[in-house]
Amino acid sequence: MAQVNFTLDMEFLTGLFSQNKDEAFGKLMEAILNQILKAESSEQLGAEQYERSDSRCDYRNGSRTRELTTRIGKIELEVPRHRNIPFTTMLFENYQRNEQALITTMVEMVVQGVSTRKVQKVTEELCGKSFSKSTVSEACRNLDIVVNEFKNRKLGRYPFVMADAMYVKVRDDHRVHAKAVCIAIGINPDGRKEILGFKVCNGEKESIWKEFFEELVSRGLSGVDIVTSDNHKGLVNAIKESFPNVSWQRCQVHLMRNILDKTPKKYSEGLKNELRTMFNAATMAEARRVKEEIYSEYIDVASEAIKIMDEGFEDTMTIMALPEKYRKSLRTSNIIERENREIRRRENVIQVFPNIASATRLIGAILMDHHNDWIVSHRLFNMDEYFREVFEIKKKIEQQKAA
């Protein structure tokens, strides 16, 4: 252990503390730490400066200046350099651990929706240093590795998939653009939700959605039986082309909105209640009966709305082929809409993402956190009954083929 002796005369101390006290403590700390660095250097070299010694193992090679931020301000240290053996010090090891802890906190604050301006204020209170917005963004880039690993991980079998997109503002090519965030959520064979993938895109054209689904398939997505989404033309066409043997479930909530948007206000509340009865029917026959009653009752007073209902009925009733306990969770895209709201909450704080990479980073971190919670939480439902029914259907088909 290096021994350090300090000699401070009264004139030095009087002059030091006659000025700003915070600066005085900083200068005093600077002097003490520089003496510690010199003592550590001597111990590692086996000799004091200019000392001849048989125990000497290396030679001094000047020093370099390093800035250290502390609670009492910035101080400058003269870090010794050795000719052959690198100089090491516990001072910076401790500092690096503290600095890493601070950076981790900064990243967590940003992910939780704290604005970069507030992050600046908090870090200034913690360590006496104000970090610029660019510094906070730089610290967040450490998330890139884990987000990319999550984004590109291998997939497997997911009988049920939901897809949707939301729009965020991103600065691109020195202009602010609305970018689509395509998201897919799957239900795995254990009955738990998973984030399958996400991508910040230039829009929702069919080609973009098709490319998104192709990426999921290339990562191993298989065994899909039903895909739930809204009626966006590009998305629906991409689903049918990317998953040709898969059933499409049109989101019932979106269809109801489409219907009510075209319904005269004085009829909207009554029609909404009857549509709910139709969607909650226990059997397909009952749903058809309610639908015909709605058609007869409202065709004369809300013809445009009823035509939308009539055209969308079959696609919104795909889940009626499933056991009843699976229908509620799969008949809408509400699961993915909740994720959109969580992203929107953070986006409202940020307002405009500085670039596509930052949008991918933050959105990916949010989705990854929720995904990790889902895979250890309670199952959305038990899949045993579903797989038994699928097995029985396949068995009947094989028997019919054999006959």
Short mmCIF file of C-alpha atoms in Angstrom, two decimals:
data_model
loop_
_atom_site.label_atom_id
_atom_site.label_comp_id
_atom_site.label_asym_id
_atom_site.label_seq_id
_atom_site.Cartn_x
_atom_site.Cartn_y
_atom_site.Cartn_z
CA MET A 1 0.00 0.00 0.00
CA ALA A 2 1.41 3.37 -1.03
CA GLN A 3 2.08 5.86 1.79
CA VAL A 4 1.07 9.47 1.08
CA ASN A 5 2.31 12.50 3.02
CA PHE A 6 0.74 15.95 2.52
CA THR A 7 2.31 19.28 3.39
CA LEU A 8 0.05 22.32 3.10
CA ASP A 9 1.28 25.67 4.45
CA MET A 10 -1.04 28.21 6.05
CA GLU A 11 -0.52 30.80 3.31
CA PHE A 12 -1.76 28.32 0.68
CA LEU A 13 -4.85 27.42 2.69
CA THR A 14 -5.67 31.06 3.52
CA GLY A 15 -5.46 32.07 -0.12
CA LEU A 16 -7.48 29.04 -1.17
CA PHE A 17 -10.42 29.60 1.17
CA SER A 18 -10.54 33.37 0.67
CA GLN A 19 -12.08 32.59 -2.72
CA ASN A 20 -15.18 30.55 -3.67
CA LYS A 21 -15.45 27.72 -1.12
CA ASP A 22 -16.72 25.14 -3.63
CA GLU A 23 -13.76 25.89 -5.88
CA ALA A 24 -11.43 25.76 -2.86
CA PHE A 25 -12.57 22.26 -1.90
CA GLY A 26 -12.17 21.22 -5.51
CA LYS A 27 -8.57 22.49 -5.63
CA LEU A 28 -7.81 20.81 -2.32
CA MET A 29 -9.26 17.51 -3.55
CA GLU A 30 -7.28 17.90 -6.77
CA ALA A 31 -4.02 18.31 -4.82
CA ILE A 32 -4.74 15.30 -2.61
CA LEU A 33 -5.69 12.98 -5.47
CA ASN A 34 -2.63 14.00 -7.53
CA GLN A 35 -0.43 13.09 -4.57
CA ILE A 36 -2.19 9.71 -4.35
CA LEU A 37 -1.54 9.10 -8.04
CA LYS A 38 2.15 9.89 -7.62
CA ALA A 39 2.39 7.57 -4.61
CA GLU A 40 0.69 4.75 -6.55
CA SER A 41 3.12 5.30 -9.41
CA SER A 42 6.14 5.07 -7.09
CA GLU A 43 4.82 1.88 -5.54
CA GLN A 44 4.27 0.24 -8.93
CA LEU A 45 7.72 1.30 -10.21
CA GLY A 46 9.48 0.28 -7.01
CA ALA A 47 11.25 3.67 -6.71
CA GLU A 48 10.57 7.33 -6.00
CA GLN A 49 11.24 9.97 -8.64
CA TYR A 50 15.02 10.17 -9.48
CA GLU A 51 15.73 7.41 -6.91
CA ARG A 52 18.23 4.69 -7.68
CA SER A 53 16.87 1.39 -6.45
CA ASP A 54 17.46 -2.31 -7.08
CA SER A 55 13.72 -2.88 -6.77
CA ARG A 56 12.92 -0.51 -9.68
CA CYS A 57 10.96 -2.36 -12.42
CA ASP A 58 10.13 0.45 -14.86
CA TYR A 59 10.58 4.19 -15.52
CA ARG A 60 8.32 7.23 -15.60
CA ASN A 61 7.24 8.56 -18.97
CA GLY A 62 5.53 11.87 -18.24
CA SER A 63 1.81 12.20 -17.51
CA ARG A 64 -1.53 12.91 -19.11
CA THR A 65 -4.34 15.14 -17.91
CA ARG A 66 -7.68 13.56 -17.09
CA GLU A 67 -10.82 15.40 -16.06
CA LEU A 68 -12.88 13.97 -13.21
CA THR A 69 -16.40 15.15 -12.37
CA THR A 70 -17.28 15.08 -8.67
CA ARG A 71 -20.01 16.47 -6.43
CA ILE A 72 -17.82 19.51 -5.74
CA GLY A 73 -17.10 20.22 -9.37
CA LYS A 74 -14.60 19.27 -12.06
CA ILE A 75 -11.00 18.60 -11.13
CA GLU A 76 -8.00 17.94 -13.35
CA LEU A 77 -5.65 15.09 -12.46
CA GLU A 78 -2.16 14.43 -13.72
CA VAL A 79 -2.16 10.70 -14.41
CA PRO A 80 1.38 9.19 -14.45
CA ARG A 81 2.56 7.25 -17.48
CA HIS A 82 5.09 4.41 -17.40
CA ARG A 83 7.45 3.41 -20.15
CA ASN A 84 6.59 -0.32 -20.27
CA ILE A 85 4.13 -1.37 -17.55
CA PRO A 86 0.74 0.43 -17.77
CA PHE A 87 -0.12 2.57 -14.76
CA THR A 88 -3.26 1.49 -12.87
CA THR A 89 -5.23 3.21 -10.13
CA MET A 90 -8.23 2.37 -7.97
CA LEU A 91 -9.45 5.96 -8.32
CA PHE A 92 -10.61 5.47 -11.91
CA GLU A 93 -11.92 1.95 -11.36
CA ASN A 94 -14.31 3.32 -8.75
CA TYR A 95 -15.09 6.31 -10.92
CA GLN A 96 -15.85 4.13 -13.95
CA ARG A 97 -18.24 2.01 -11.91
CA ASN A 98 -20.05 5.12 -10.69
CA GLU A 99 -20.07 6.62 -14.16
CA GLN A 100 -21.49 3.38 -15.62
CA ALA A 101 -24.20 3.34 -12.95
CA LEU A 102 -25.09 6.92 -13.86
CA ILE A 103 -25.24 6.11 -17.58
CA THR A 104 -27.46 3.09 -16.87
CA THR A 105 -29.78 5.34 -14.87
CA MET A 106 -29.85 7.87 -17.70
CA VAL A 107 -30.81 5.18 -20.20
CA GLU A 108 -33.53 3.83 -17.92
CA MET A 109 -34.94 7.34 -17.45
CA VAL A 110 -35.16 7.87 -21.20
CA VAL A 111 -36.83 4.48 -21.75
CA GLN A 112 -39.38 5.27 -19.04
CA GLY A 113 -40.34 8.45 -20.87
CA VAL A 114 -38.34 11.13 -19.06
CA SER A 115 -37.39 13.95 -21.41
CA THR A 116 -33.70 14.58 -22.10
CA ARG A 117 -34.05 18.05 -20.54
CA LYS A 118 -35.18 16.49 -17.26
CA VAL A 119 -32.38 13.93 -17.47
CA GLN A 120 -29.93 16.84 -17.72
CA LYS A 121 -31.34 18.40 -14.54
CA VAL A 122 -31.25 15.15 -12.57
CA THR A 123 -27.66 14.33 -13.53
CA GLU A 124 -26.60 17.85 -12.61
CA GLU A 125 -28.09 17.37 -9.15
CA LEU A 126 -26.45 13.96 -8.78
CA CYS A 127 -22.90 14.78 -9.82
CA GLY A 128 -22.63 18.50 -10.42
CA LYS A 129 -22.42 18.05 -14.17
CA SER A 130 -24.99 18.91 -16.84
CA PHE A 131 -25.07 16.37 -19.65
CA SER A 132 -26.06 17.67 -23.07
CA LYS A 133 -28.91 16.10 -25.04
CA SER A 134 -26.36 14.61 -27.40
CA THR A 135 -24.49 13.03 -24.46
CA VAL A 136 -27.69 11.40 -23.19
CA SER A 137 -28.41 10.11 -26.69
CA GLU A 138 -24.87 8.74 -26.93
CA ALA A 139 -25.30 6.89 -23.64
CA CYS A 140 -28.53 5.37 -24.97
CA ARG A 141 -26.69 3.82 -27.90
CA ASN A 142 -25.45 1.15 -25.51
CA LEU A 143 -28.96 -0.27 -25.87
CA ASP A 144 -28.39 -0.96 -29.56
CA ILE A 145 -26.66 -4.30 -29.05
CA VAL A 146 -29.33 -5.83 -26.82
CA VAL A 147 -32.21 -4.35 -28.84
CA ASN A 148 -30.78 -5.72 -32.10
CA GLU A 149 -30.27 -9.15 -30.52
CA PHE A 150 -33.90 -9.13 -29.37
CA LYS A 151 -35.13 -7.80 -32.72
CA ASN A 152 -33.32 -10.54 -34.70
CA ARG A 153 -33.70 -13.50 -32.34
CA LYS A 154 -34.90 -16.89 -33.62
CA LEU A 155 -38.65 -17.56 -33.58
CA GLY A 156 -40.72 -20.75 -33.62
CA ARG A 157 -44.35 -21.80 -33.76
CA TYR A 158 -47.01 -19.19 -33.00
CA PRO A 159 -50.59 -20.31 -33.78
CA PHE A 160 -52.01 -16.80 -33.30
CA VAL A 161 -50.43 -13.58 -34.58
CA MET A 162 -51.55 -9.95 -34.39
CA ALA A 163 -50.17 -7.16 -36.57
CA ASP A 164 -50.66 -3.41 -36.49
CA ALA A 165 -48.83 -0.15 -37.14
CA MET A 166 -48.66 3.24 -35.48
CA TYR A 167 -47.02 6.46 -36.64
CA VAL A 168 -44.28 8.45 -34.92
CA LYS A 169 -42.45 11.63 -35.91
CA VAL A 170 -38.83 11.14 -36.92
CA ARG A 171 -36.28 13.63 -38.22
CA ASP A 172 -34.86 12.23 -41.43
CA ASP A 173 -32.77 14.07 -44.03
CA HIS A 174 -33.15 17.34 -42.06
CA ARG A 175 -36.96 17.13 -42.19
CA VAL A 176 -39.61 15.72 -39.85
CA HIS A 177 -41.45 12.74 -41.35
CA ALA A 178 -44.23 10.48 -40.09
CA LYS A 179 -42.82 6.95 -39.92
CA ALA A 180 -44.85 3.77 -39.51
CA VAL A 181 -43.85 1.39 -36.71
CA CYS A 182 -44.92 -2.11 -37.79
CA ILE A 183 -45.39 -4.48 -34.83
CA ALA A 184 -46.28 -8.17 -34.62
CA ILE A 185 -47.29 -10.03 -31.45
CA GLY A 186 -47.69 -13.79 -31.25
CA ILE A 187 -49.22 -16.31 -28.87
CA ASN A 188 -46.82 -19.21 -28.38
CA PRO A 189 -47.80 -22.87 -27.85
CA ASP A 190 -47.59 -22.28 -24.10
CA GLY A 191 -50.33 -19.63 -24.34
CA ARG A 192 -48.07 -16.66 -23.58
CA LYS A 193 -47.70 -13.44 -25.53
CA GLU A 194 -44.44 -12.54 -27.25
CA ILE A 195 -43.22 -9.61 -29.30
CA LEU A 196 -42.33 -11.24 -32.61
CA GLY A 197 -40.90 -8.23 -34.35
CA PHE A 198 -41.04 -4.51 -35.03
CA LYS A 199 -39.67 -2.17 -37.66
CA VAL A 200 -39.66 1.58 -38.29
CA CYS A 201 -40.77 1.97 -41.93
CA ASN A 202 -41.65 4.65 -44.46
CA GLY A 203 -45.31 3.63 -44.59
CA GLU A 204 -47.79 0.75 -44.70
CA LYS A 205 -47.71 -0.22 -48.33
CA GLU A 206 -48.28 -3.88 -49.16
CA SER A 207 -44.61 -4.31 -50.16
CA ILE A 208 -43.45 -2.98 -46.78
CA TRP A 209 -45.73 -5.30 -44.81
CA LYS A 210 -44.75 -8.22 -47.03
CA GLU A 211 -41.06 -7.55 -46.39
CA PHE A 212 -41.78 -7.32 -42.65
CA PHE A 213 -43.55 -10.71 -42.63
CA GLU A 214 -40.81 -12.28 -44.77
CA GLU A 215 -38.27 -11.23 -42.14
CA LEU A 216 -40.35 -12.93 -39.43
CA VAL A 217 -40.58 -16.13 -41.49
CA SER A 218 -36.83 -16.06 -42.19
CA ARG A 219 -36.27 -15.92 -38.42
CA GLY A 220 -38.34 -19.09 -37.98
CA LEU A 221 -41.97 -17.97 -37.62
CA SER A 222 -44.14 -21.01 -38.40
CA GLY A 223 -47.35 -22.82 -37.48
CA VAL A 224 -49.54 -19.70 -37.84
CA ASP A 225 -53.28 -20.47 -37.93
CA ILE A 226 -54.94 -17.05 -37.48
CA VAL A 227 -53.69 -13.50 -38.03
CA THR A 228 -55.67 -10.63 -36.47
CA SER A 229 -55.45 -7.09 -37.85
CA ASP A 230 -57.47 -4.10 -38.99
CA ASN A 231 -58.72 -3.78 -42.56
CA HIS A 232 -55.79 -1.76 -43.94
CA LYS A 233 -55.60 -2.84 -47.57
CA GLY A 234 -51.79 -3.15 -47.77
CA LEU A 235 -51.63 -5.12 -44.51
CA VAL A 236 -54.46 -7.50 -45.45
CA ASN A 237 -53.01 -8.22 -48.90
CA ALA A 238 -49.57 -8.86 -47.38
CA ILE A 239 -51.08 -11.29 -44.82
CA LYS A 240 -52.87 -13.25 -47.54
CA GLU A 241 -49.76 -13.40 -49.70
CA SER A 242 -47.25 -14.15 -46.93
CA PHE A 243 -49.48 -16.69 -45.13
CA PRO A 244 -51.59 -18.28 -47.92
CA ASN A 245 -53.09 -21.07 -45.80
CA VAL A 246 -53.80 -18.91 -42.75
CA SER A 247 -57.20 -17.50 -41.68
CA TRP A 248 -57.58 -13.74 -41.29
CA GLN A 249 -59.52 -12.28 -38.37
CA ARG A 250 -60.63 -8.68 -38.94
CA CYS A 251 -60.53 -6.67 -35.71
CA GLN A 252 -64.09 -6.33 -34.39
CA VAL A 253 -63.33 -3.02 -32.65
CA HIS A 254 -62.12 -1.45 -35.89
CA LEU A 255 -65.18 -2.71 -37.79
CA MET A 256 -67.49 -1.28 -35.12
CA ARG A 257 -65.75 2.11 -35.42
CA ASN A 258 -66.12 1.99 -39.20
CA ILE A 259 -69.84 1.22 -38.85
CA LEU A 260 -70.55 3.89 -36.21
CA ASP A 261 -68.65 6.54 -38.18
CA LYS A 262 -71.31 6.19 -40.88
CA THR A 263 -74.26 5.96 -38.48
CA PRO A 264 -76.52 8.97 -37.79
CA LYS A 265 -75.87 10.15 -34.23
CA LYS A 266 -79.39 9.44 -32.91
CA TYR A 267 -79.06 5.75 -33.86
CA SER A 268 -75.41 5.17 -32.88
CA GLU A 269 -75.92 4.15 -29.23
CA GLY A 270 -78.63 1.62 -30.02
CA LEU A 271 -76.67 0.16 -32.94
CA LYS A 272 -73.53 -0.10 -30.82
CA ASN A 273 -75.36 -2.22 -28.22
CA GLU A 274 -76.79 -4.54 -30.86
CA LEU A 275 -73.39 -4.95 -32.54
CA ARG A 276 -71.96 -5.99 -29.18
CA THR A 277 -74.68 -8.61 -28.86
CA MET A 278 -73.77 -9.92 -32.31
CA PHE A 279 -70.04 -10.08 -31.55
CA ASN A 280 -70.66 -11.80 -28.19
CA ALA A 281 -72.92 -14.49 -29.64
CA ALA A 282 -72.16 -18.01 -28.41
CA THR A 283 -72.57 -19.65 -31.81
CA MET A 284 -72.22 -18.64 -35.44
CA ALA A 285 -75.91 -19.35 -36.02
CA GLU A 286 -76.88 -16.96 -33.24
CA ALA A 287 -74.50 -14.29 -34.61
CA ARG A 288 -76.09 -14.58 -38.06
CA ARG A 289 -79.59 -14.27 -36.57
CA VAL A 290 -78.65 -11.07 -34.69
CA LYS A 291 -76.96 -9.69 -37.79
CA GLU A 292 -80.13 -10.20 -39.87
CA GLU A 293 -82.20 -8.46 -37.19
CA ILE A 294 -79.79 -5.48 -37.20
CA TYR A 295 -79.91 -5.39 -40.99
CA SER A 296 -83.70 -5.27 -41.06
CA GLU A 297 -83.93 -2.66 -38.31
CA TYR A 298 -81.32 -0.17 -39.55
CA ILE A 299 -81.03 -0.58 -43.33
CA ASP A 300 -83.49 2.25 -44.01
CA VAL A 301 -82.04 4.76 -41.50
CA ALA A 302 -78.30 3.92 -41.71
CA SER A 303 -77.84 2.17 -45.03
CA GLU A 304 -74.15 3.02 -45.51
CA ALA A 305 -73.26 1.76 -42.02
CA ILE A 306 -75.24 -1.47 -42.48
CA LYS A 307 -73.53 -2.19 -45.80
CA ILE A 308 -70.14 -1.93 -44.01
CA MET A 309 -71.40 -4.37 -41.37
CA ASP A 310 -72.71 -6.77 -44.00
CA GLU A 311 -69.46 -6.75 -46.00
CA GLY A 312 -67.23 -7.17 -42.95
CA PHE A 313 -69.28 -9.72 -41.01
CA GLU A 314 -67.65 -12.94 -42.20
CA ASP A 315 -64.08 -11.70 -41.74
CA THR A 316 -64.78 -10.52 -38.17
CA MET A 317 -66.28 -13.90 -37.24
CA THR A 318 -63.30 -16.11 -38.11
CA ILE A 319 -62.65 -16.78 -34.39
CA MET A 320 -66.08 -18.43 -34.04
CA ALA A 321 -64.38 -21.61 -35.26
CA LEU A 322 -62.30 -21.60 -32.05
CA PRO A 323 -63.34 -22.80 -28.59
CA GLU A 324 -65.14 -19.95 -26.79
CA LYS A 325 -62.39 -19.19 -24.25
CA TYR A 326 -59.96 -18.15 -27.02
CA ARG A 327 -62.28 -15.76 -28.83
CA LYS A 328 -62.20 -12.66 -26.63
CA SER A 329 -58.43 -12.22 -26.78
CA LEU A 330 -58.14 -12.97 -30.49
CA ARG A 331 -61.15 -11.16 -31.97
CA THR A 332 -59.51 -7.72 -31.74
CA SER A 333 -56.06 -6.20 -31.96
CA ASN A 334 -56.44 -4.69 -28.47
CA ILE A 335 -53.30 -6.43 -27.19
CA ILE A 336 -51.16 -4.67 -29.76
CA GLU A 337 -53.10 -1.40 -29.36
CA ARG A 338 -52.05 -1.33 -25.70
CA GLU A 339 -48.42 -1.55 -26.79
CA ASN A 340 -49.03 1.32 -29.18
CA ARG A 341 -50.33 3.44 -26.31
CA GLU A 342 -47.24 2.70 -24.22
CA ILE A 343 -45.01 3.77 -27.10
CA ARG A 344 -47.16 6.86 -27.65
CA ARG A 345 -46.78 7.86 -24.00
CA ARG A 346 -42.98 8.01 -24.40
CA GLU A 347 -43.21 9.57 -27.85
CA ASN A 348 -45.33 12.42 -26.47
CA VAL A 349 -42.45 13.31 -24.17
CA ILE A 350 -39.82 13.15 -26.91
CA GLN A 351 -42.15 14.64 -29.58
CA VAL A 352 -39.73 14.13 -32.48
CA PHE A 353 -37.15 11.34 -32.62
CA PRO A 354 -33.80 12.74 -33.82
CA ASN A 355 -33.33 9.85 -36.29
CA ILE A 356 -34.58 6.37 -37.22
CA ALA A 357 -31.91 4.68 -35.07
CA SER A 358 -33.10 6.48 -31.92
CA ALA A 359 -36.75 5.56 -32.65
CA THR A 360 -35.76 1.91 -33.15
CA ARG A 361 -33.70 1.98 -29.95
CA LEU A 362 -36.38 3.39 -27.67
CA ILE A 363 -39.34 1.49 -29.15
CA GLY A 364 -37.29 -1.70 -29.08
CA ALA A 365 -36.38 -1.20 -25.42
CA ILE A 366 -40.04 -0.65 -24.46
CA LEU A 367 -41.24 -3.72 -26.37
CA MET A 368 -38.37 -5.84 -25.04
CA ASP A 369 -39.25 -4.95 -21.43
CA HIS A 370 -42.89 -5.95 -21.96
CA HIS A 371 -41.87 -9.14 -23.79
CA ASN A 372 -39.64 -10.17 -20.87
CA ASP A 373 -42.51 -9.59 -18.45
CA TRP A 374 -44.92 -11.64 -20.56
CA ILE A 375 -42.76 -14.75 -20.87
CA VAL A 376 -42.61 -15.18 -17.08
CA SER A 377 -46.17 -14.02 -16.30
CA HIS A 378 -49.43 -15.99 -16.23
CA ARG A 379 -50.49 -17.51 -19.53
CA LEU A 380 -53.08 -15.72 -21.60
CA PHE A 381 -54.85 -19.06 -21.89
CA ASN A 382 -54.20 -22.79 -21.81
CA MET A 383 -53.61 -24.08 -25.35
CA ASP A 384 -54.36 -27.76 -24.64
CA GLU A 385 -58.00 -27.58 -25.77
CA TYR A 386 -57.01 -25.78 -28.96
CA PHE A 387 -54.39 -28.35 -29.91
CA ARG A 388 -56.78 -31.22 -29.15
CA GLU A 389 -59.36 -29.70 -31.46
CA VAL A 390 -56.78 -29.12 -34.21
CA PHE A 391 -55.68 -32.74 -33.86
CA GLU A 392 -59.29 -33.98 -34.18
CA ILE A 393 -59.89 -31.84 -37.28
CA LYS A 394 -56.74 -33.14 -38.96
CA LYS A 395 -57.72 -36.71 -38.04
CA LYS A 396 -61.15 -36.29 -39.66
CA ILE A 397 -59.59 -34.83 -42.82
CA GLU A 398 -57.18 -37.81 -43.08
CA GLN A 399 -60.06 -40.26 -42.58
CA GLN A 400 -62.11 -38.54 -45.31
CA LYS A 401 -59.13 -38.69 -47.68
CA ALA A 402 -58.61 -42.38 -46.91
CA ALA A 403 -62.29 -43.12 -47.52
#
